[in-house]
Coordinates of C-alpha atoms in Angstrom, one line a residue:
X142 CA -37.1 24.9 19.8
X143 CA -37.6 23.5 16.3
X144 CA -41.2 23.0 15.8
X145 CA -40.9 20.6 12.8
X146 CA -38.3 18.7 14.5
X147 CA -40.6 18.3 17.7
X148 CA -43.8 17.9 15.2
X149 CA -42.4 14.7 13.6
X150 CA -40.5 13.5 16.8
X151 CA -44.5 13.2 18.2
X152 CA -45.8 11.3 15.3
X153 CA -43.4 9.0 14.5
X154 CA -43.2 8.3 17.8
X155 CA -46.8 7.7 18.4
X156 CA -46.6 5.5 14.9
X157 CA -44.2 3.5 15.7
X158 CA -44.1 3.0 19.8
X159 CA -46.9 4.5 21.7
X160 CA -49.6 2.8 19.7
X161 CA -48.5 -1.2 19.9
X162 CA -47.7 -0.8 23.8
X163 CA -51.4 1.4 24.6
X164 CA -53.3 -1.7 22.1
X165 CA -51.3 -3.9 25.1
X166 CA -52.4 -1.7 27.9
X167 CA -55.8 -2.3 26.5
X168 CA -55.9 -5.9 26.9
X169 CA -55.2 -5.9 31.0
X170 CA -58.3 -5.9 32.4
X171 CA -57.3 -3.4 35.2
X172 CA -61.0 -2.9 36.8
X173 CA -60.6 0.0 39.3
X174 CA -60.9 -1.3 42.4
X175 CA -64.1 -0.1 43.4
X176 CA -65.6 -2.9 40.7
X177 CA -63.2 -6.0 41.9
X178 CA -63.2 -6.4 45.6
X179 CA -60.3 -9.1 44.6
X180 CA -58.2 -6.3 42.7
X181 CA -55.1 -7.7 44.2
X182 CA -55.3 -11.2 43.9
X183 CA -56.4 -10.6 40.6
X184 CA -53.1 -8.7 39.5
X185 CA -54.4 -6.8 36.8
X186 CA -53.5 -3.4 38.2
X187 CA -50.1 -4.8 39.0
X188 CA -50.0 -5.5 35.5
X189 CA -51.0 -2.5 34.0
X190 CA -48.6 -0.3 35.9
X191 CA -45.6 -2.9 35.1
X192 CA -46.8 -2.5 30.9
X193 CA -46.3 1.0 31.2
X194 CA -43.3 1.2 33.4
X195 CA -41.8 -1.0 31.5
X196 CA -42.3 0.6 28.4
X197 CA -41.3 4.6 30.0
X198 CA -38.2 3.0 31.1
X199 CA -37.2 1.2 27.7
X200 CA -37.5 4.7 26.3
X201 CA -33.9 6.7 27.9
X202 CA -35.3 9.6 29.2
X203 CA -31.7 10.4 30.6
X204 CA -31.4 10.6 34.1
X205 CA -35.2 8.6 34.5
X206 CA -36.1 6.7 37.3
X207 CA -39.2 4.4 37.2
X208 CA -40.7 3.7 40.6
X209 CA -43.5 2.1 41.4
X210 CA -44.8 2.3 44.5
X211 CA -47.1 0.5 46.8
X212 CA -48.5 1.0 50.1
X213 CA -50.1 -2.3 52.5
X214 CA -53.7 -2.6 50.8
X215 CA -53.5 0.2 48.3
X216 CA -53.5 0.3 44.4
X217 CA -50.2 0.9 43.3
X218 CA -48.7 4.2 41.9
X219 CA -46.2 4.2 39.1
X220 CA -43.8 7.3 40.0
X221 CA -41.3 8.3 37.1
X222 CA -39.1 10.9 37.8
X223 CA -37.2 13.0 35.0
X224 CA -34.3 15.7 35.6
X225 CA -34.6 19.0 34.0
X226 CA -33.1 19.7 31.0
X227 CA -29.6 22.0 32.1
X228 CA -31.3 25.4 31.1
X229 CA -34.2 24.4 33.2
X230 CA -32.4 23.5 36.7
X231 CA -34.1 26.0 38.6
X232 CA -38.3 26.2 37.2
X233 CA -39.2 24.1 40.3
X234 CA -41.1 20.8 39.4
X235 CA -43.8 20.0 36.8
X236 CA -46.2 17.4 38.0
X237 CA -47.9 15.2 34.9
X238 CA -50.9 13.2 36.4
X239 CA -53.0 10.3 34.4
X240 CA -54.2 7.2 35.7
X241 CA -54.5 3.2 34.4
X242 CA -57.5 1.6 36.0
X243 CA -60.6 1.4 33.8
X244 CA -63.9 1.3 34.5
X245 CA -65.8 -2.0 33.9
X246 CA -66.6 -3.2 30.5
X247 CA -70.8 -2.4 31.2
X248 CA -73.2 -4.1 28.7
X249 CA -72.9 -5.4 25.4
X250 CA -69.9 -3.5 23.0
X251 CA -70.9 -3.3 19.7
X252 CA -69.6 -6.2 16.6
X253 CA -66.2 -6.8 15.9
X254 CA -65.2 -4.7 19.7
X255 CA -64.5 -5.7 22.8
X256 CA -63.4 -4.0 26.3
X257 CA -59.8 -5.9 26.6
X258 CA -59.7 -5.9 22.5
X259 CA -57.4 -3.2 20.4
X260 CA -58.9 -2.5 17.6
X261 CA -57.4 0.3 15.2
X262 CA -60.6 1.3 12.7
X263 CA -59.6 4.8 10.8
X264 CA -58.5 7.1 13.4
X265 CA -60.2 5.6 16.2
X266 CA -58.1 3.4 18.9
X267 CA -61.1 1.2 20.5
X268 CA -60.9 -0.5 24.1
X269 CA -61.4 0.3 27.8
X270 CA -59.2 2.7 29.3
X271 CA -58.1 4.0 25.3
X272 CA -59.3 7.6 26.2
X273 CA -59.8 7.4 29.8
X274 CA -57.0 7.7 30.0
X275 CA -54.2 5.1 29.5
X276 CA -53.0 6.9 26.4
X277 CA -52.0 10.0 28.9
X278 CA -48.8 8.3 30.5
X279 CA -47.4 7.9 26.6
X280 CA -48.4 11.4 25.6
X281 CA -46.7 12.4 28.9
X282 CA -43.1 10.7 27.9
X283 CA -43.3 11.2 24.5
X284 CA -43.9 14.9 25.1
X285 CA -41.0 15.0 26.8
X286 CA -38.8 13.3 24.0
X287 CA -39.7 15.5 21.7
X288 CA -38.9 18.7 23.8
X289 CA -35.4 17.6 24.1
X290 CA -35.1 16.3 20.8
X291 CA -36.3 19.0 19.4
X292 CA -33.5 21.7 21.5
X293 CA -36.2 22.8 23.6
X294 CA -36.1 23.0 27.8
X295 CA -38.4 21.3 30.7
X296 CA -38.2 21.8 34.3
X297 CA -37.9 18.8 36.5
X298 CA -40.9 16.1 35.3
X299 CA -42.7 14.0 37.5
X300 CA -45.4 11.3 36.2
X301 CA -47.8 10.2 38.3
X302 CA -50.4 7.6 37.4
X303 CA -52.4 6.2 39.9
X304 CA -54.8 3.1 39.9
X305 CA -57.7 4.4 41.7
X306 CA -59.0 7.2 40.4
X307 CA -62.4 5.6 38.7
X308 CA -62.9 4.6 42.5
X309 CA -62.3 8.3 43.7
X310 CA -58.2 7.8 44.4
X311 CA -59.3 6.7 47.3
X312 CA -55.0 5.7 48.2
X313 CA -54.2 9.0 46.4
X314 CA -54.1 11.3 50.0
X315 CA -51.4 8.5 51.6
X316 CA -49.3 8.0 48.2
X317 CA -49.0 11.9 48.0
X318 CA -48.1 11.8 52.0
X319 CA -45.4 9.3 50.8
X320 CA -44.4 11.9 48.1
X321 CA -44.6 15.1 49.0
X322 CA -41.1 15.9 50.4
X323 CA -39.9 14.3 47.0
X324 CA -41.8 16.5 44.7
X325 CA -40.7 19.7 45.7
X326 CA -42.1 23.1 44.4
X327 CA -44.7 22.2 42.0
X328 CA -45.2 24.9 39.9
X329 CA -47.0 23.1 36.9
X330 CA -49.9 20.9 36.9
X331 CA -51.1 19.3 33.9
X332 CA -53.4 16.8 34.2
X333 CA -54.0 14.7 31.0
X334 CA -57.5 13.1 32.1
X335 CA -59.6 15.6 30.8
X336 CA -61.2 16.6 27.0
X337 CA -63.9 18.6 25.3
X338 CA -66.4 18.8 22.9
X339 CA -64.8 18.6 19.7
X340 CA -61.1 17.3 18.3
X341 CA -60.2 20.8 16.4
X342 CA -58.7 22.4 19.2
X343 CA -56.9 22.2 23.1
X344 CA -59.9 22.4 25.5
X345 CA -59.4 23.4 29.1
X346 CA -61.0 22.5 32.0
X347 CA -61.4 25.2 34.4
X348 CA -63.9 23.7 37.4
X349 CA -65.0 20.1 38.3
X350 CA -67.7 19.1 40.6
X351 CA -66.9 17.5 43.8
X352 CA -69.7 13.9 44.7
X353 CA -71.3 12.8 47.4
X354 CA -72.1 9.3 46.8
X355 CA -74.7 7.3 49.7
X356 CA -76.1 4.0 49.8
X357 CA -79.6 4.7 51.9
X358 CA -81.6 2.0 53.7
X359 CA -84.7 2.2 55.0
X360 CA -86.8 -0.8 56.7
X361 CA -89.5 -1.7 58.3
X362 CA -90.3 -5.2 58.3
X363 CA -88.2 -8.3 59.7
X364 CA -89.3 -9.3 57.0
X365 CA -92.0 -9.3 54.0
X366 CA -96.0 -9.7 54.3
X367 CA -98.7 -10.6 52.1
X368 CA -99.0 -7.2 51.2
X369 CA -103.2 -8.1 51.6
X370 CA -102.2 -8.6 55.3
X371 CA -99.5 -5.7 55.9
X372 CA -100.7 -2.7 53.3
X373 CA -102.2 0.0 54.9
X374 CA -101.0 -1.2 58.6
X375 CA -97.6 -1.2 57.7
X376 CA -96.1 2.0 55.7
X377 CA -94.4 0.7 52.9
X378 CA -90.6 1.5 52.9
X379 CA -90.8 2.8 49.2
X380 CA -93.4 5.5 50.3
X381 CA -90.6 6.3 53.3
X382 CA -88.3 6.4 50.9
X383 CA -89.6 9.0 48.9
X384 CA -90.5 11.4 51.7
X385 CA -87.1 10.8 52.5
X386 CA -85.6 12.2 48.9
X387 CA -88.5 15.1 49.0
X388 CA -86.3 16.5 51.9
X389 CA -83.5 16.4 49.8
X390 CA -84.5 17.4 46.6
X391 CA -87.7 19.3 45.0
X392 CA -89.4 16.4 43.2
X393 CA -91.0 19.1 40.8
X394 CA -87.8 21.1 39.8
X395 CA -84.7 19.0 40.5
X396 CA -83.3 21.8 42.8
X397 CA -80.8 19.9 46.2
X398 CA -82.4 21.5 49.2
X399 CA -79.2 20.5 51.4
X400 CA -77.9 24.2 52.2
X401 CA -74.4 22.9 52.3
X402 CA -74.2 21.4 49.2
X403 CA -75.4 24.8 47.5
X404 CA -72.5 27.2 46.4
X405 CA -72.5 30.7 44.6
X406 CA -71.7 31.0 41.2
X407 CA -68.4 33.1 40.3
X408 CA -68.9 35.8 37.8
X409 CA -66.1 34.7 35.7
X410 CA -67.9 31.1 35.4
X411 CA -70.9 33.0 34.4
X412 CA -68.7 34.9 31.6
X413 CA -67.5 31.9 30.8
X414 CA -70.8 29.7 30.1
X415 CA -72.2 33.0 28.1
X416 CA -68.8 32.9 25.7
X417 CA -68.8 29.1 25.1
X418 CA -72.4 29.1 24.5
X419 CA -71.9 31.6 22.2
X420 CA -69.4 30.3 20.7
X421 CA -70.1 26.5 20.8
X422 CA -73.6 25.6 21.8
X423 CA -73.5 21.9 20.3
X424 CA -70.5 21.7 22.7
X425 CA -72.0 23.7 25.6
X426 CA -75.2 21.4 25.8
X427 CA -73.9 17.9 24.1
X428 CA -76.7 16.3 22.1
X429 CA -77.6 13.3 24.5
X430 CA -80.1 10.5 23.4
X431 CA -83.2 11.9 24.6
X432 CA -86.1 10.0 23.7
X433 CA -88.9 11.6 21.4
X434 CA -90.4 13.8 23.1
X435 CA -88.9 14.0 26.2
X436 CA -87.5 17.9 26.7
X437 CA -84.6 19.2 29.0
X438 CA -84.9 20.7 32.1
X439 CA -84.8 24.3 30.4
X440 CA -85.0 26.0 27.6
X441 CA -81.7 28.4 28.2
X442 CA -78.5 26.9 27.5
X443 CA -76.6 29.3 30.0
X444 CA -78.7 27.8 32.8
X445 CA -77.9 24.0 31.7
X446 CA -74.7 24.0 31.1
X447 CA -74.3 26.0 35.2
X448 CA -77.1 23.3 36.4
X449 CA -74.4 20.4 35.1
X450 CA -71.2 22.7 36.2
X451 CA -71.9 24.9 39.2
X452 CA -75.2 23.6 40.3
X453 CA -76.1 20.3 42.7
X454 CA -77.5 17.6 41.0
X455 CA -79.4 14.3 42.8
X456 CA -78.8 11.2 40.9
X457 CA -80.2 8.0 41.7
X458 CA -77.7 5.0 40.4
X459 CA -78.6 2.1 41.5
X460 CA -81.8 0.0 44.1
X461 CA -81.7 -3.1 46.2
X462 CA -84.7 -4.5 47.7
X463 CA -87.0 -4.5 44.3
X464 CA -87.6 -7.8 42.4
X465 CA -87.7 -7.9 39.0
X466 CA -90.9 -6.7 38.1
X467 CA -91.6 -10.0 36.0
X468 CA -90.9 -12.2 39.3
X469 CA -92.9 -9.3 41.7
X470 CA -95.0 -11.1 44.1
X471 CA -98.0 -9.5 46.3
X472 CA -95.5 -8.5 49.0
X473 CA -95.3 -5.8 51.4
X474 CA -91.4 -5.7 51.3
X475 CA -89.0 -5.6 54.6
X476 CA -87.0 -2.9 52.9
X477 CA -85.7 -0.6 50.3
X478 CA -82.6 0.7 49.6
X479 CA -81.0 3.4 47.1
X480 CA -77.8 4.2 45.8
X481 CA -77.9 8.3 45.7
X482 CA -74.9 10.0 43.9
X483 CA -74.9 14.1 44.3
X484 CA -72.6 16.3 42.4
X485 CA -71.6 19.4 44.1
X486 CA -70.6 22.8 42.9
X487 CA -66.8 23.0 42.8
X488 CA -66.5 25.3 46.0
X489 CA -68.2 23.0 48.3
X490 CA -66.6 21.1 51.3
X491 CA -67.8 17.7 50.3
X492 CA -67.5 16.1 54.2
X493 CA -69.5 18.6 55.2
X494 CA -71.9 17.9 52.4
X495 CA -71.7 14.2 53.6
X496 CA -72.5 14.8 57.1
X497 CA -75.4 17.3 56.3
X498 CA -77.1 15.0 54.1
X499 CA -76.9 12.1 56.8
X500 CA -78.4 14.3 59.6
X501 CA -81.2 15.2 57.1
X502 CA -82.0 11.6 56.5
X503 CA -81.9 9.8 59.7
X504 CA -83.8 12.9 61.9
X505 CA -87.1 12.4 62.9
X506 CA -87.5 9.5 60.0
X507 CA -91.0 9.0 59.1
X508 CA -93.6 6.2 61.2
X509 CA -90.0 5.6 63.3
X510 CA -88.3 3.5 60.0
X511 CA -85.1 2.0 60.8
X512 CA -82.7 4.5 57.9
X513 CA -79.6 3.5 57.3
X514 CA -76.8 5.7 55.5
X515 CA -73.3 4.6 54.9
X516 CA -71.1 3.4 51.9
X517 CA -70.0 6.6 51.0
X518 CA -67.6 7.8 48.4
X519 CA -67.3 11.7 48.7
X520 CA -64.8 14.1 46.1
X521 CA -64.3 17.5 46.7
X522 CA -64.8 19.7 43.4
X523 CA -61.9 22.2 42.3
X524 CA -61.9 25.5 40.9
X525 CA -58.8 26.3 38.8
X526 CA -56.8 29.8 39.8
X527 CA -56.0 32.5 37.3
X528 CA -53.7 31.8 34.3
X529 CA -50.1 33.5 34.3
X530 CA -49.0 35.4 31.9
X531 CA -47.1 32.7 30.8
X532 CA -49.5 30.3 30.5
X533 CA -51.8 32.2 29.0
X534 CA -49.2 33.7 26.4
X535 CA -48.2 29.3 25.9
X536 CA -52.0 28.6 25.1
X537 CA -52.2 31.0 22.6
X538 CA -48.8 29.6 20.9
X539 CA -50.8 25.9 21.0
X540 CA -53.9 27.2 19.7
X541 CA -51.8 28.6 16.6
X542 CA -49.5 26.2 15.7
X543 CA -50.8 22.8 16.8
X544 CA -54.5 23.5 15.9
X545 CA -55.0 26.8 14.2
X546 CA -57.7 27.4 16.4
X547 CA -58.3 29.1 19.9
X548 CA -57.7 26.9 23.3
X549 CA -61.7 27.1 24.6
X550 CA -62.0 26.8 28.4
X551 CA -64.8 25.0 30.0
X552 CA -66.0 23.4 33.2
X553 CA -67.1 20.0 33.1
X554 CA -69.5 18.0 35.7
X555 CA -67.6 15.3 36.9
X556 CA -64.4 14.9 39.1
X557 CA -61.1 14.5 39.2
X558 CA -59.7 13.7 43.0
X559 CA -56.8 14.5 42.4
X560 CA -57.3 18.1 41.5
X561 CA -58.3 19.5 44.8
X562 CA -55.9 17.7 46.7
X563 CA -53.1 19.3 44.6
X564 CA -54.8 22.6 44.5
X565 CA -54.5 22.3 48.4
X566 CA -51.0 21.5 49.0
X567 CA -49.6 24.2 45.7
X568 CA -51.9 26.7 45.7
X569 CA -49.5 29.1 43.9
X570 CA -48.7 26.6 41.1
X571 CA -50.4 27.1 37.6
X572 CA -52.8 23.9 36.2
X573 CA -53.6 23.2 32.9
X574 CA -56.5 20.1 33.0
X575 CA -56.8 18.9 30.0
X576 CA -56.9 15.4 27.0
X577 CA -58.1 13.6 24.6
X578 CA -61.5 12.8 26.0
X579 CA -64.6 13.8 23.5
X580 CA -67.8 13.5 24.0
X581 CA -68.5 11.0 21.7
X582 CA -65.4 8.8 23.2
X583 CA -67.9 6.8 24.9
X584 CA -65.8 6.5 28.5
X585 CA -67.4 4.8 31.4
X586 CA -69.9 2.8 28.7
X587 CA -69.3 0.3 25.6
X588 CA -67.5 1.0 22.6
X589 CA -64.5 3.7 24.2
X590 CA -62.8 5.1 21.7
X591 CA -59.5 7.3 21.2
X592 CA -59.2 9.3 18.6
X593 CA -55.4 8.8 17.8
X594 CA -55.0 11.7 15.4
X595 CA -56.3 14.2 18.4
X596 CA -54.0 12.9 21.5
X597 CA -51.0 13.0 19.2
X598 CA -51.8 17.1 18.7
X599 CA -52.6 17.1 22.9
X600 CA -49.1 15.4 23.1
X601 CA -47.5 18.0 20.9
X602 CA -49.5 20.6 23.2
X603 CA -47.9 19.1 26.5
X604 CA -44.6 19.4 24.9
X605 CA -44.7 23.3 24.2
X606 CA -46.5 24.1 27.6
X607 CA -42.9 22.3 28.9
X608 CA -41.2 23.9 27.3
X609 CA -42.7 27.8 28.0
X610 CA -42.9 26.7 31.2
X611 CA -38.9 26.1 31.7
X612 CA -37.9 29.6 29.8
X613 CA -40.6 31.7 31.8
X614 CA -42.8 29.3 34.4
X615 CA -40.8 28.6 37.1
X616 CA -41.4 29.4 41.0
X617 CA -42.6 33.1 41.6

């Protein structure tokens, strides 16, 4: 392969094409549809998935088909389906995932930006869904371009980019039901919704956690009291509430009590966390806005950076139930209610995490309270197998002559559904998780930014791990 050739094939295409249609993909409003209830009389995810189709299929990838797909009452899926290159017939099927809904635009972006607003400054591509990730079906097809442009192979190339995976690809399971007889043996995984802490080299994502997400109710009341009249007779719901959460988590140290949503730590993860630490502690332990003062929960790096990776973690997201504290009255109130959102150590069975956590809840509730748990949004976590010798020997090729620096593997805190669900159904393929993400890009809050220099070098990555992957990555 000529690696000039495929070097300027990336760039000029990114100049020239990729950027004007992504500043379009920008502009569609495509809220995932866990934040619009009216997602498809709204269109927008329609819309996004026709921007992109339409551009993949103005490109002529040959032999490229452009599908998109939708099931009754489920977000579409744009499916694009490119033949190997004729070396490259037999290396099975590489699967290339990304997705195009977006999260919400959430408070106030900053002068001059906007969430449904291109805006090129410097390096920096700004919008919703810039970084996370509508760039990744471009870096995808370009990637492939340049591999063929530049005399290099691929194996068989499937896109996938879904609409619902800021929701928790809730449609995912039935689309790849749909699928999975089409696919064939996936042997390749690369998943472009992923990043790490710095824009100088490829970062890999090794684990994810899995979520259990809950909306808990307790009540007491029909319905409020002069809290003169009903304090002390009645039990307030908050102070239920809270009994309820100190079964579920130590209020003094943070640790999840659940036994099923605790999982053991594999010694290579360990190694792992020690070496990037090491290596990269501004990376390993981000500098997040702490307020003065305030300190993290420990002192050791190693241990944060497993407590946010391989650890269970309680968050609570969101109440109902509370007034405003300006329009409070002297009220006893009928009820309170919590949005809880745990994240679970990669290896655990998420359902089983889900139906633990209910039992613990609603058993012997406190005064008899009427608990209610429901709502739920659950992800199984994902562990990623043991590099080839391929693959490994393909990294070290990127991290020399795309970045002059090392690949750095990593396990990050959130999700990605898709992940497990693949690692299920090909558990002898190979998966590189990886992107443009930072962790100053801002996704998921105002002011998302790509940086445009960095996902042009991730697209020149994806374009060599094709082609190592057709010469010596094919089905065992």
């Amino acid at each position: 392969m000529d690696h000039q050739k495929l070097r300027e094939s990336i760039s000029e295409t990114w100049a020239t094409d990729v950027l004007p249609s992504l500043s379009g993909l920008i502009e569609i409003p495509a809220v995932s549809p866990a934040y619009d209830a009216a997602w498809e009389e709204h269109g927008q995810l329609r819309a996004a998935v026709e921007h992109v189709r339409s551009w993949v299929a103005a490109r002529g990838l040959p032999g490229a088909r452009c599908e998109v797909l939708r099931l009754d009452g489920r977000a579409p899926l744009l499916l694009v389906d490119v033949p190997a290159t004729p070396g490259a017939a037999a290396a099975g099927t590489v699967l290339l995932y990304g997705h195009l809904d977006k999260q919400p635009p959430l408070g106030d972006w900053s002068e001059g930006l906007g969430p449904w607003q291109a805006v090129l400054r410097g390096d920096r591509l700004y919008g919703r869904g810039a970084a996370d990730d509508g760039y990744s079906g471009y870096a995808a097809t370009t990637a492939l371009e340049a591999v063929r442009e530049a005399g290099g192979e691929h194996a068989r190339a499937v896109l996938l980019l879904e609409t619902g995976e800021e929701s928790g690809s809730p449609d995912l399971p039935a689309y790849l039901e749909r699928i999975a007889d089409r696919l064939g043996e996936v042997s390749l995984v690369v998943c472009l919704d992923g990043g790490g802490g710095d824009y100088e080299r490829l970062w890999l994502t090794t684990s994810l956690r899995g979520a259990v997400q809950a909306t808990v109710t307790v009540r007491v009341l029909e319905t409020g009291v002069h809290s003169g009249l009903g304090s002390g007779i009645v039990p307030s719901s908050f102070r239920i509430m809270r009994q309820l959460l100190d079964r579920v988590e130590d209020p003094e140290t943070g640790e999840v009590k659940v036994p099923e949503m605790v999982a053991p730590i594999p010694d290579e993860r360990r190694a792992e966390v020690a070496e990037l630490v090491a290596l990269h502690p501004k990376v390993a332990v981000p500098p997040l806005p702490l307020l003065p003062g305030m300190r993290r929960a420990s002192d050791d790096a190693v241990e944060l950076v497993l407590n946010n990776t391989w650890r269970p973690t309680l968050s609570v997201t969101g109440a109902g139930g509370l007034p405003d504290p300006s329009v409070a009255g002297a009220v006893l109130r009928a009820w309170t209610s919590l949005r809880l959102s745990f994240r679970l150590p990669p290896s655990v069975d998420a359902e089983v995490a889900r139906a633990a956590l209910e039992k613990i809840l609603t058993t012997d509730v406190p005064y008899g309270a009427q608990v209610e748990v429901g709502d739920f949004m659950i992800l199984n976590g994902w562990h990623a197998p043991a590099p080839a010798p391929w693959l490994t020997a393909a990294l070290r090729e990127v991290g020399d002559r795309v970045f002059g620096k090392p690949c750095q593997s990593l396990g990050i805190g959130g999700g990605i559904p898709f992940m497990e669900m693949l690692g299920r159904r090909y558990p002898r393929a190979q998966f590189v998780v990886t992107g443009a993400l930072g962790a100053d890009s801002n996704a998921h809050v105002p002011d998302e930014w790509l940086h445009v220099p960095f996902a042009v070098q991730v697209t020149e990555a994806v374009a060599y791990l094709l082609d190592a992957h057709a010469r010596d990555g094919g089905p065992a």
